[in-house]
Short mmCIF file of C-alpha atoms in Angstrom, two decimals:
data_model
loop_
_atom_site.label_atom_id
_atom_site.label_comp_id
_atom_site.label_asym_id
_atom_site.label_seq_id
_atom_site.Cartn_x
_atom_site.Cartn_y
_atom_site.Cartn_z
CA MET A 1 86.17 -89.50 -13.57
CA VAL A 2 86.79 -86.03 -14.92
CA ARG A 3 85.14 -86.98 -18.19
CA LEU A 4 82.04 -88.17 -16.35
CA PHE A 5 81.55 -84.79 -14.59
CA ALA A 6 81.98 -82.94 -17.88
CA LEU A 7 79.26 -85.01 -19.57
CA ALA A 8 76.84 -84.38 -16.69
CA ALA A 9 77.39 -80.62 -16.82
CA LEU A 10 76.77 -80.59 -20.59
CA ALA A 11 73.48 -82.45 -20.13
CA LEU A 12 72.28 -80.00 -17.51
CA THR A 13 72.97 -76.99 -19.73
CA LEU A 14 70.78 -78.51 -22.46
CA VAL A 15 67.83 -79.51 -20.19
CA PHE A 16 67.35 -76.33 -18.06
CA PRO A 17 66.58 -73.89 -20.97
CA ALA A 18 63.91 -76.20 -22.34
CA ALA A 19 62.28 -76.57 -18.93
CA ALA A 20 62.43 -72.86 -18.28
CA GLN A 21 60.48 -72.07 -21.46
CA GLU A 22 56.77 -71.56 -20.54
CA ALA A 23 53.77 -72.60 -22.63
CA ALA A 24 51.91 -69.79 -24.57
CA PRO A 25 48.35 -68.84 -23.52
CA ASP A 26 45.52 -70.25 -25.59
CA TYR A 27 42.08 -68.65 -25.17
CA ALA A 28 39.01 -70.64 -26.25
CA VAL A 29 35.41 -69.37 -26.59
CA ARG A 30 32.82 -71.80 -25.25
CA LEU A 31 29.05 -71.93 -24.56
CA ILE A 32 28.04 -68.87 -26.57
CA ARG A 33 24.36 -67.86 -26.05
CA GLY A 34 22.01 -64.95 -26.57
CA ARG A 35 19.01 -63.35 -24.82
CA PHE A 36 16.88 -60.16 -24.84
CA ALA A 37 16.31 -57.71 -21.99
CA ASP A 38 14.60 -54.38 -21.18
CA GLN A 39 11.35 -55.27 -22.99
CA ASN A 40 13.34 -56.50 -26.05
CA ARG A 41 15.08 -53.15 -26.41
CA GLN A 42 18.45 -54.75 -25.66
CA ALA A 43 20.15 -57.99 -26.79
CA VAL A 44 22.88 -59.68 -24.75
CA VAL A 45 25.42 -62.21 -26.08
CA GLU A 46 27.21 -64.15 -23.37
CA PHE A 47 29.96 -66.81 -23.52
CA GLU A 48 32.75 -68.35 -21.49
CA VAL A 49 36.44 -67.70 -22.20
CA GLN A 50 38.83 -70.39 -20.95
CA ASN A 51 42.62 -70.31 -21.03
CA ILE A 52 43.69 -73.80 -22.06
CA GLY A 53 47.35 -72.78 -22.51
CA GLY A 54 49.90 -71.05 -20.32
CA ALA A 55 49.24 -68.09 -18.07
CA ALA A 56 48.54 -64.76 -19.80
CA ARG A 57 50.37 -61.57 -18.82
CA ILE A 58 48.24 -58.94 -20.61
CA PRO A 59 44.47 -58.26 -20.77
CA ALA A 60 42.44 -59.15 -23.83
CA THR A 61 39.42 -57.66 -25.65
CA ALA A 62 36.21 -59.46 -26.58
CA ARG A 63 34.49 -58.09 -29.70
CA LEU A 64 31.09 -58.79 -31.24
CA VAL A 65 30.61 -58.01 -34.96
CA VAL A 66 27.87 -58.52 -37.54
CA ILE A 67 29.13 -61.08 -40.05
CA THR A 68 27.33 -59.64 -43.09
CA THR A 69 28.50 -56.05 -42.60
CA GLY A 70 31.56 -56.42 -40.37
CA GLN A 71 30.11 -53.76 -38.00
CA GLU A 72 31.40 -53.99 -34.46
CA ILE A 73 28.44 -53.61 -32.09
CA ALA A 74 29.87 -54.43 -28.64
CA THR A 75 33.20 -54.86 -26.84
CA ALA A 76 34.34 -55.93 -23.37
CA ALA A 77 37.70 -56.12 -21.55
CA ILE A 78 39.01 -59.46 -20.19
CA PRO A 79 41.64 -59.46 -17.45
CA PRO A 80 44.74 -61.71 -17.82
CA LEU A 81 43.75 -65.34 -17.19
CA SER A 82 45.98 -67.89 -15.57
CA ALA A 83 46.29 -71.43 -16.96
CA GLY A 84 42.96 -73.24 -16.84
CA GLN A 85 41.01 -70.13 -15.62
CA SER A 86 37.58 -69.26 -17.09
CA TYR A 87 35.86 -65.85 -17.42
CA THR A 88 32.24 -65.04 -18.40
CA VAL A 89 31.86 -62.28 -20.99
CA SER A 90 28.61 -60.32 -21.44
CA LEU A 91 28.20 -58.13 -24.56
CA PRO A 92 24.95 -56.06 -24.52
CA PHE A 93 23.81 -53.94 -27.49
CA SER A 94 20.66 -52.15 -28.63
CA THR A 95 18.16 -53.89 -30.91
CA ALA A 96 17.08 -50.57 -32.45
CA ALA A 97 19.71 -50.99 -35.25
CA PHE A 98 18.07 -54.20 -36.48
CA ALA A 99 14.70 -54.71 -38.15
CA PRO A 100 12.05 -56.48 -36.03
CA GLY A 101 11.79 -60.15 -37.01
CA SER A 102 15.15 -60.20 -38.85
CA VAL A 103 17.78 -62.91 -38.34
CA GLU A 104 21.39 -61.81 -37.92
CA SER A 105 24.59 -63.86 -37.65
CA LEU A 106 27.06 -62.52 -35.11
CA ARG A 107 30.64 -63.51 -34.42
CA ALA A 108 32.54 -63.18 -31.17
CA ALA A 109 36.35 -62.88 -31.14
CA VAL A 110 38.64 -62.86 -28.09
CA GLY A 111 42.29 -61.79 -27.76
CA VAL A 112 43.16 -61.73 -31.49
CA ASP A 113 46.54 -60.02 -31.98
CA GLU A 114 46.64 -59.45 -28.22
CA VAL A 115 47.06 -62.72 -26.35
CA GLU A 116 47.45 -64.78 -29.56
CA ALA A 117 48.65 -63.74 -32.99
CA ALA A 118 46.12 -63.77 -35.84
CA GLY A 119 48.07 -66.40 -37.75
CA SER A 120 48.94 -68.72 -34.87
CA GLN A 121 47.99 -72.38 -34.92
CA THR A 122 45.72 -71.99 -31.86
CA ILE A 123 43.73 -68.96 -33.06
CA GLN A 124 40.76 -70.93 -34.39
CA ASN A 125 39.12 -71.50 -31.00
CA ASN A 126 39.23 -67.76 -30.29
CA PHE A 127 36.11 -67.30 -32.46
CA ALA A 128 32.46 -68.32 -32.03
CA GLN A 129 29.34 -67.65 -34.07
CA ILE A 130 25.66 -67.18 -33.06
CA SER A 131 22.43 -66.33 -34.91
CA LEU A 132 19.76 -64.13 -33.25
CA THR A 133 16.16 -63.68 -34.40
CA PHE A 134 15.05 -60.22 -33.28
CA PRO A 135 11.48 -60.09 -31.87
CA GLN A 136 8.60 -58.34 -33.62
CA ASP A 137 7.35 -56.28 -30.64
CA ILE A 138 10.18 -53.94 -29.83
CA PRO A 139 8.83 -50.78 -28.10
CA PRO A 140 10.52 -47.50 -28.99
CA GLU A 141 13.18 -46.28 -26.63
CA ALA A 142 12.03 -43.70 -24.13
CA THR A 143 13.16 -40.17 -24.86
CA PRO A 144 15.45 -39.09 -22.07
CA SER A 145 14.22 -36.08 -20.14
CA PRO A 146 16.37 -32.98 -20.56
CA THR A 147 18.89 -32.57 -17.83
CA PRO A 148 18.19 -29.42 -15.84
CA PRO A 149 20.99 -26.89 -15.91
CA ASP A 150 23.32 -26.98 -13.00
CA GLU A 151 22.18 -24.62 -10.29
CA PRO A 152 24.77 -22.29 -8.87
CA GLU A 153 26.18 -23.57 -5.65
CA ALA A 154 24.50 -21.95 -2.62
CA PHE A 155 26.64 -19.72 -0.47
CA ALA A 156 27.39 -21.32 2.88
CA LEU A 157 28.05 -18.95 5.77
CA ASP A 158 31.01 -19.99 7.86
CA LEU A 159 30.85 -18.20 11.21
CA SER A 160 34.23 -19.64 12.15
CA ASP A 161 35.74 -17.26 9.60
CA PRO A 162 36.27 -13.90 11.39
CA VAL A 163 35.62 -11.90 8.22
CA GLN A 164 32.32 -13.66 7.46
CA ALA A 165 31.26 -13.42 11.11
CA ALA A 166 31.92 -9.66 11.17
CA VAL A 167 29.99 -9.15 7.92
CA ALA A 168 27.07 -11.20 9.30
CA VAL A 169 26.95 -9.11 12.50
CA VAL A 170 27.01 -5.83 10.56
CA ALA A 171 24.30 -7.07 8.16
CA ALA A 172 22.10 -8.21 11.05
CA GLY A 173 22.53 -4.85 12.76
CA LEU A 174 21.58 -2.95 9.62
CA CYS A 175 18.51 -5.16 9.10
CA LEU A 176 17.44 -4.56 12.71
CA ILE A 177 17.84 -0.79 12.36
CA VAL A 178 15.81 -0.76 9.13
CA LEU A 179 13.11 -2.90 10.79
CA LEU A 180 12.89 -0.56 13.79
CA ILE A 181 12.66 2.50 11.55
CA GLY A 182 9.90 0.79 9.55
CA ILE A 183 7.95 -0.03 12.72
CA ILE A 184 8.26 3.55 14.01
CA ILE A 185 7.10 4.98 10.68
CA ALA A 186 4.17 2.55 10.54
CA ARG A 187 3.12 3.46 14.07
CA LEU A 188 3.31 7.17 13.31
CA VAL A 189 1.29 6.75 10.12
CA PHE A 190 -1.41 4.33 11.27
CA ARG A 191 -1.71 5.02 15.02
CA ARG A 192 -4.26 7.61 15.97
CA PRO A 193 -3.20 9.88 18.84
CA PRO A 194 -5.29 9.50 22.00
CA ASP A 195 -8.14 11.98 22.24
CA PHE A 196 -10.03 12.88 25.40
CA GLY A 197 -12.77 14.71 23.51
CA SER A 198 -15.60 16.76 24.93
CA TRP A 199 -18.31 15.49 27.23
CA GLN A 200 -21.87 16.52 27.96
CA PRO A 201 -23.84 14.62 30.64
CA ALA A 202 -26.89 12.81 29.32
CA TYR A 203 -28.84 13.99 32.37
CA THR A 204 -28.33 17.70 31.65
CA SER A 205 -31.80 19.24 31.28
CA LEU A 206 -32.70 22.45 29.52
CA PHE A 207 -35.63 22.87 31.88
CA THR A 208 -34.69 23.47 35.51
CA ALA A 209 -37.01 21.86 38.03
CA ASP A 210 -38.42 23.75 41.01
CA PRO A 211 -35.46 24.10 43.42
CA ASN A 212 -37.85 23.69 46.36
CA SER A 213 -38.93 20.25 45.12
CA THR A 214 -37.14 16.97 45.62
CA ALA A 215 -36.48 16.66 41.87
CA GLY A 216 -35.06 20.17 41.72
CA ARG A 217 -32.77 19.63 44.68
CA ARG A 218 -31.50 16.36 43.22
CA GLN A 219 -30.90 18.06 39.90
CA GLN A 220 -28.72 20.67 41.58
CA TRP A 221 -26.72 18.11 43.54
CA GLN A 222 -25.94 16.13 40.33
CA SER A 223 -23.50 18.75 39.06
CA TYR A 224 -21.40 18.39 42.25
CA ALA A 225 -20.98 14.63 42.03
CA GLN A 226 -17.42 14.10 40.78
CA ASN A 227 -16.88 10.37 41.19
CA GLY A 228 -18.05 7.29 43.04
CA THR A 229 -15.47 7.05 45.85
CA LEU A 230 -16.13 8.30 49.36
CA PRO A 231 -13.14 9.79 51.22
CA PRO A 232 -12.21 7.88 54.38
CA ILE A 233 -12.28 11.02 56.55
CA CYS A 234 -15.10 13.56 56.64
CA ALA A 235 -15.98 16.79 58.46
CA GLU A 236 -18.95 16.57 60.82
CA ASN A 237 -22.31 17.42 59.19
CA SER A 238 -20.70 17.97 55.77
CA LEU A 239 -22.64 16.88 52.69
CA GLN A 240 -21.27 15.17 49.60
CA ALA A 241 -22.86 13.88 46.39
CA PHE A 242 -21.42 10.91 44.49
CA LYS A 243 -22.32 8.95 41.37
CA ARG A 244 -21.74 5.26 40.77
CA LEU A 245 -21.95 3.20 37.59
CA PHE A 246 -23.90 -0.06 37.52
CA GLY A 247 -25.44 -2.39 34.99
CA VAL A 248 -29.17 -3.03 34.82
CA ASP A 249 -28.39 -6.31 36.62
CA GLY A 250 -27.17 -4.34 39.65
CA VAL A 251 -23.51 -5.39 39.18
CA TYR A 252 -20.99 -2.60 39.69
CA PHE A 253 -19.32 -1.44 36.46
CA SER A 254 -21.27 -4.05 34.44
CA GLY A 255 -21.64 -2.88 30.82
CA TRP A 256 -19.37 0.14 31.29
CA SER A 257 -15.92 0.57 29.75
CA VAL A 258 -13.21 3.20 30.04
CA THR A 259 -12.76 5.12 26.78
CA ALA A 260 -10.15 7.73 27.81
CA ALA A 261 -8.07 8.88 30.75
CA ARG A 262 -5.84 11.85 31.44
CA VAL A 263 -3.93 13.60 34.21
CA CYS A 264 -3.13 17.28 34.24
CA GLN A 265 -2.63 20.19 36.60
CA TYR A 266 -5.30 22.81 37.17
CA ASP A 267 -5.70 26.20 38.78
CA MET A 268 -8.56 28.55 39.52
CA TYR A 269 -9.14 29.05 35.80
CA GLY A 270 -9.39 25.37 34.87
CA ARG A 271 -7.17 22.70 33.36
CA ILE A 272 -3.61 23.59 32.30
CA HIS A 273 -3.38 21.87 28.93
CA ARG A 274 0.38 22.15 28.57
CA SER A 275 0.67 19.65 31.44
CA GLN A 276 -1.97 17.28 30.02
CA VAL A 277 -1.03 13.61 29.69
CA LEU A 278 -3.44 11.33 27.78
CA ALA A 279 -3.47 7.60 28.39
CA THR A 280 -2.51 5.41 25.47
CA PRO A 281 -4.98 2.84 24.06
CA ARG A 282 -2.88 0.10 25.66
CA LEU A 283 -3.22 1.69 29.09
CA VAL A 284 -6.99 2.10 28.59
CA ARG A 285 -7.26 -1.59 27.68
CA ARG A 286 -5.40 -2.48 30.89
CA LEU A 287 -7.94 -0.51 32.96
CA ASN A 288 -10.84 -2.25 31.22
CA GLY A 289 -9.21 -5.66 31.63
CA VAL A 290 -8.84 -5.19 35.39
CA ALA A 291 -12.41 -3.82 35.64
CA ARG A 292 -13.83 -6.89 33.89
CA ARG A 293 -12.05 -9.22 36.33
CA GLN A 294 -12.78 -7.18 39.46
CA ARG A 295 -14.77 -9.95 41.17
CA LYS A 296 -12.04 -12.55 40.56
CA LEU A 297 -9.18 -10.45 41.94
CA SER A 298 -8.29 -9.50 45.50
CA ALA A 299 -7.60 -5.90 46.53
CA GLU A 300 -3.84 -6.53 46.45
CA GLN A 301 -4.04 -8.08 42.97
CA ILE A 302 -6.07 -5.13 41.65
CA GLU A 303 -3.48 -2.64 42.94
CA LYS A 304 -0.60 -4.72 41.54
CA ARG A 305 -2.15 -4.78 38.06
CA LEU A 306 -2.96 -1.06 38.10
CA ARG A 307 0.43 0.15 39.39
CA PRO A 308 2.11 0.11 35.91
CA ALA A 309 -0.64 2.39 34.56
CA ALA A 310 -0.30 4.75 37.53
CA ARG A 311 3.50 4.78 37.19
CA TRP A 312 3.24 5.64 33.48
CA LEU A 313 0.83 8.55 34.14
CA ALA A 314 2.90 9.93 37.05
CA ASN A 315 6.20 9.76 35.13
CA ARG A 316 4.74 11.40 32.05
CA LEU A 317 3.20 14.19 34.14
CA ARG A 318 6.54 14.73 35.91
CA ALA A 319 8.11 15.44 32.51
CA HIS A 320 5.55 18.24 31.87
CA ILE A 321 5.94 20.18 35.12
CA ASN A 322 8.71 22.23 36.67
CA GLU A 323 9.54 23.47 40.16
CA ARG A 324 7.36 26.56 39.73
CA SER A 325 4.21 24.73 38.62
CA ALA A 326 4.71 21.60 40.78
CA PRO A 327 2.62 22.90 43.77
CA LEU A 328 -0.53 23.13 41.59
CA PRO A 329 -3.12 20.39 42.25
CA VAL A 330 -3.48 17.47 39.86
CA ALA A 331 -6.72 16.13 38.34
CA LEU A 332 -7.36 12.62 37.06
CA ASP A 333 -10.22 12.52 34.54
CA LEU A 334 -11.75 9.32 33.18
CA ARG A 335 -14.40 8.86 30.52
CA PHE A 336 -16.81 5.92 30.47
CA GLN A 337 -19.26 4.58 27.91
CA GLY A 338 -22.10 2.09 28.08
CA LYS A 339 -24.95 0.89 25.89
CA HIS A 340 -28.35 2.42 26.40
CA GLY A 341 -30.64 -0.07 28.13
CA GLU A 342 -27.75 -2.05 29.67
CA VAL A 343 -26.29 0.47 32.11
CA ARG A 344 -27.52 2.86 34.80
CA ILE A 345 -26.14 5.85 36.71
CA VAL A 346 -26.97 6.08 40.41
CA PHE A 347 -26.52 9.32 42.38
CA GLU A 348 -26.13 9.23 46.15
CA LEU A 349 -26.11 11.99 48.78
CA TYR A 350 -24.22 11.48 52.03
CA ARG A 351 -23.93 13.36 55.33
CA CYS A 352 -21.01 12.96 57.73
CA GLN A 353 -22.29 12.05 61.21
CA GLN A 354 -20.00 11.03 64.05
CA GLY A 355 -17.09 10.55 61.61
CA GLU A 356 -18.99 8.23 59.24
CA TRP A 357 -20.81 8.80 55.97
CA MET A 358 -24.56 8.29 56.26
CA LEU A 359 -26.63 7.80 53.08
CA LEU A 360 -29.41 10.40 52.85
CA ASP A 361 -30.78 9.89 49.36
CA GLN A 362 -30.30 7.80 46.24
CA TRP A 363 -31.76 8.37 42.78
CA GLU A 364 -31.29 7.78 39.06
CA PRO A 365 -31.32 10.88 36.86
CA GLU A 366 -33.73 11.65 34.09
CA MET A 367 -31.74 11.47 30.84
CA THR A 368 -32.17 12.49 27.23
CA ILE A 369 -30.25 9.98 25.08
CA PRO A 370 -30.14 10.76 21.35
CA GLY A 371 -27.95 7.79 20.45
CA LYS A 372 -27.32 4.18 21.47
CA THR A 373 -24.68 4.93 24.09
CA ILE A 374 -24.47 6.72 27.42
CA THR A 375 -21.32 8.56 28.45
CA GLU A 376 -20.15 9.50 31.94
CA SER A 377 -17.06 11.04 33.48
CA TYR A 378 -15.18 10.73 36.79
CA THR A 379 -12.79 13.29 38.24
CA TYR A 380 -10.33 12.80 41.11
CA THR A 381 -8.07 15.48 42.56
CA PHE A 382 -4.68 15.19 44.26
CA HIS A 383 -2.37 17.54 46.11
CA GLY A 384 0.49 19.04 44.16
CA GLN A 385 4.00 19.21 45.53
CA ARG A 386 3.84 19.77 49.27
CA PRO A 387 6.30 21.90 51.24
CA GLY A 388 9.50 19.97 51.87
CA GLU A 389 8.85 17.47 49.08
CA THR A 390 11.30 17.04 46.25
CA LEU A 391 10.02 16.44 42.73
CA LYS A 392 11.12 12.82 43.00
CA VAL A 393 9.21 12.28 46.25
CA PHE A 394 6.19 14.11 44.83
CA SER A 395 6.21 11.89 41.73
CA GLN A 396 6.40 8.72 43.86
CA ARG A 397 3.58 9.91 46.14
CA LEU A 398 1.41 10.77 43.15
CA GLN A 399 2.05 7.32 41.71
CA ASP A 400 0.92 5.65 44.96
CA GLU A 401 -2.19 7.84 45.20
CA LEU A 402 -3.13 7.17 41.58
CA THR A 403 -2.77 3.42 42.18
CA ARG A 404 -4.99 3.48 45.29
CA THR A 405 -7.58 5.73 43.62
CA LEU A 406 -7.88 3.56 40.49
CA ALA A 407 -8.06 0.43 42.64
CA GLU A 408 -10.78 1.97 44.83
CA MET A 409 -12.72 3.00 41.72
CA ILE A 410 -12.62 -0.51 40.24
CA ARG A 411 -13.08 -2.47 43.48
CA PRO A 412 -16.53 -4.17 43.51
CA GLN A 413 -19.35 -2.26 45.19
CA VAL A 414 -22.85 -3.30 46.25
CA PHE A 415 -25.96 -1.57 44.98
CA THR A 416 -28.73 -1.10 47.55
CA ASP A 417 -32.04 0.61 46.75
CA THR A 418 -33.14 3.22 49.31
CA ALA A 419 -36.39 5.09 49.60
CA PRO A 420 -36.15 8.78 48.69
CA THR A 421 -36.01 11.21 51.63
CA GLU A 422 -36.06 14.95 52.00
CA VAL A 423 -32.98 16.22 50.20
CA PRO A 424 -31.02 18.91 52.09
CA THR A 425 -31.08 22.31 50.48
CA GLN A 426 -27.49 23.09 51.51
CA ILE A 427 -25.36 22.77 48.36
CA ARG A 428 -21.65 23.10 48.88
CA GLN A 429 -18.99 21.93 46.46
CA LYS A 430 -16.21 19.94 48.06
CA LYS A 431 -13.10 18.71 46.28
CA VAL A 432 -12.06 15.18 47.17
CA GLU A 433 -8.38 15.23 48.05
#
């Protein structure tokens, strides 16, 4: 019995090593074929590699060489193949190295001295041969366009970085300051300062008419007409001359535009120029804009749109006066301009009867117009600082009075023709307060 077990053990030791030995891999090249691509600029040799032996443990290399010269023209890597596994190999190469119409014999080799030794008994099926006839019409390869140089990477601002955020804020502040300085310089260089200029009425005549005639009396009253607004309160039997601006169509202010405006103090000798405030072009445009829309706006809307202009004039005048000069009266002067043939000036003479203004006469002056435009001027007067008023209260009151006066001047008026009557000979200048 002991001998039997010993013989069995000896047999097992001889069988197990032989069974444990694995078969060697054996690669075989099959179905080799060729084709052309990319308008015959490229040739492709393809074939199948099959492992008909044991499993491979290392990758292999497929090579394609020209038989006549031995030049290697293409290679490809093949992963390790298990027993019975197949793998398709594609070996592309350029046809530019071969003459058009030539016939070349090519040989493919797989895994020589890698998976199988060059002198092994199974190495023969690792090779395959193919002949390719290169086509006649092979277009030249396109010249590759030059690659543009790499552009420097753009700087990206990261505001989450405190340092970059602080630098960005400082840079923005400096840019804003430079921009403001540039705007101020440009305005000082290109902006013309407002100019009130001189004014001579177009109806001033070198030849005085007979003062005892209607024309002569009217001519004398014209120099006392200051504006076109009647005061709400009048003294019994007092006389007052006014002038109003119309278009030839009879519409109030039609064809006329404001060209300049100013406020200043005055005394018995005339205007005090050190207190003069001239309206800016923007303020003048605001006055003209409201005047053009007078018929579409209510009285409240007209006052609301004129209040900023009145506030600007009153505040600027306040900066030019002091406590000593504040009681002096204030004058508001406005200049108007219209085209000859499109505008008209109408003078009116009123008498106060029973607390109401009664129209006595109405006429249009005789004018000498050398140019294409007609100019006219309005003047309004206001009380200076009253007793008990502070400068602040005086400035606010002047602002309200300027607003009401400008609104009353622009508010639409109706033109009514009246027959001329006997003009009173009493001529007395009266300042509208």
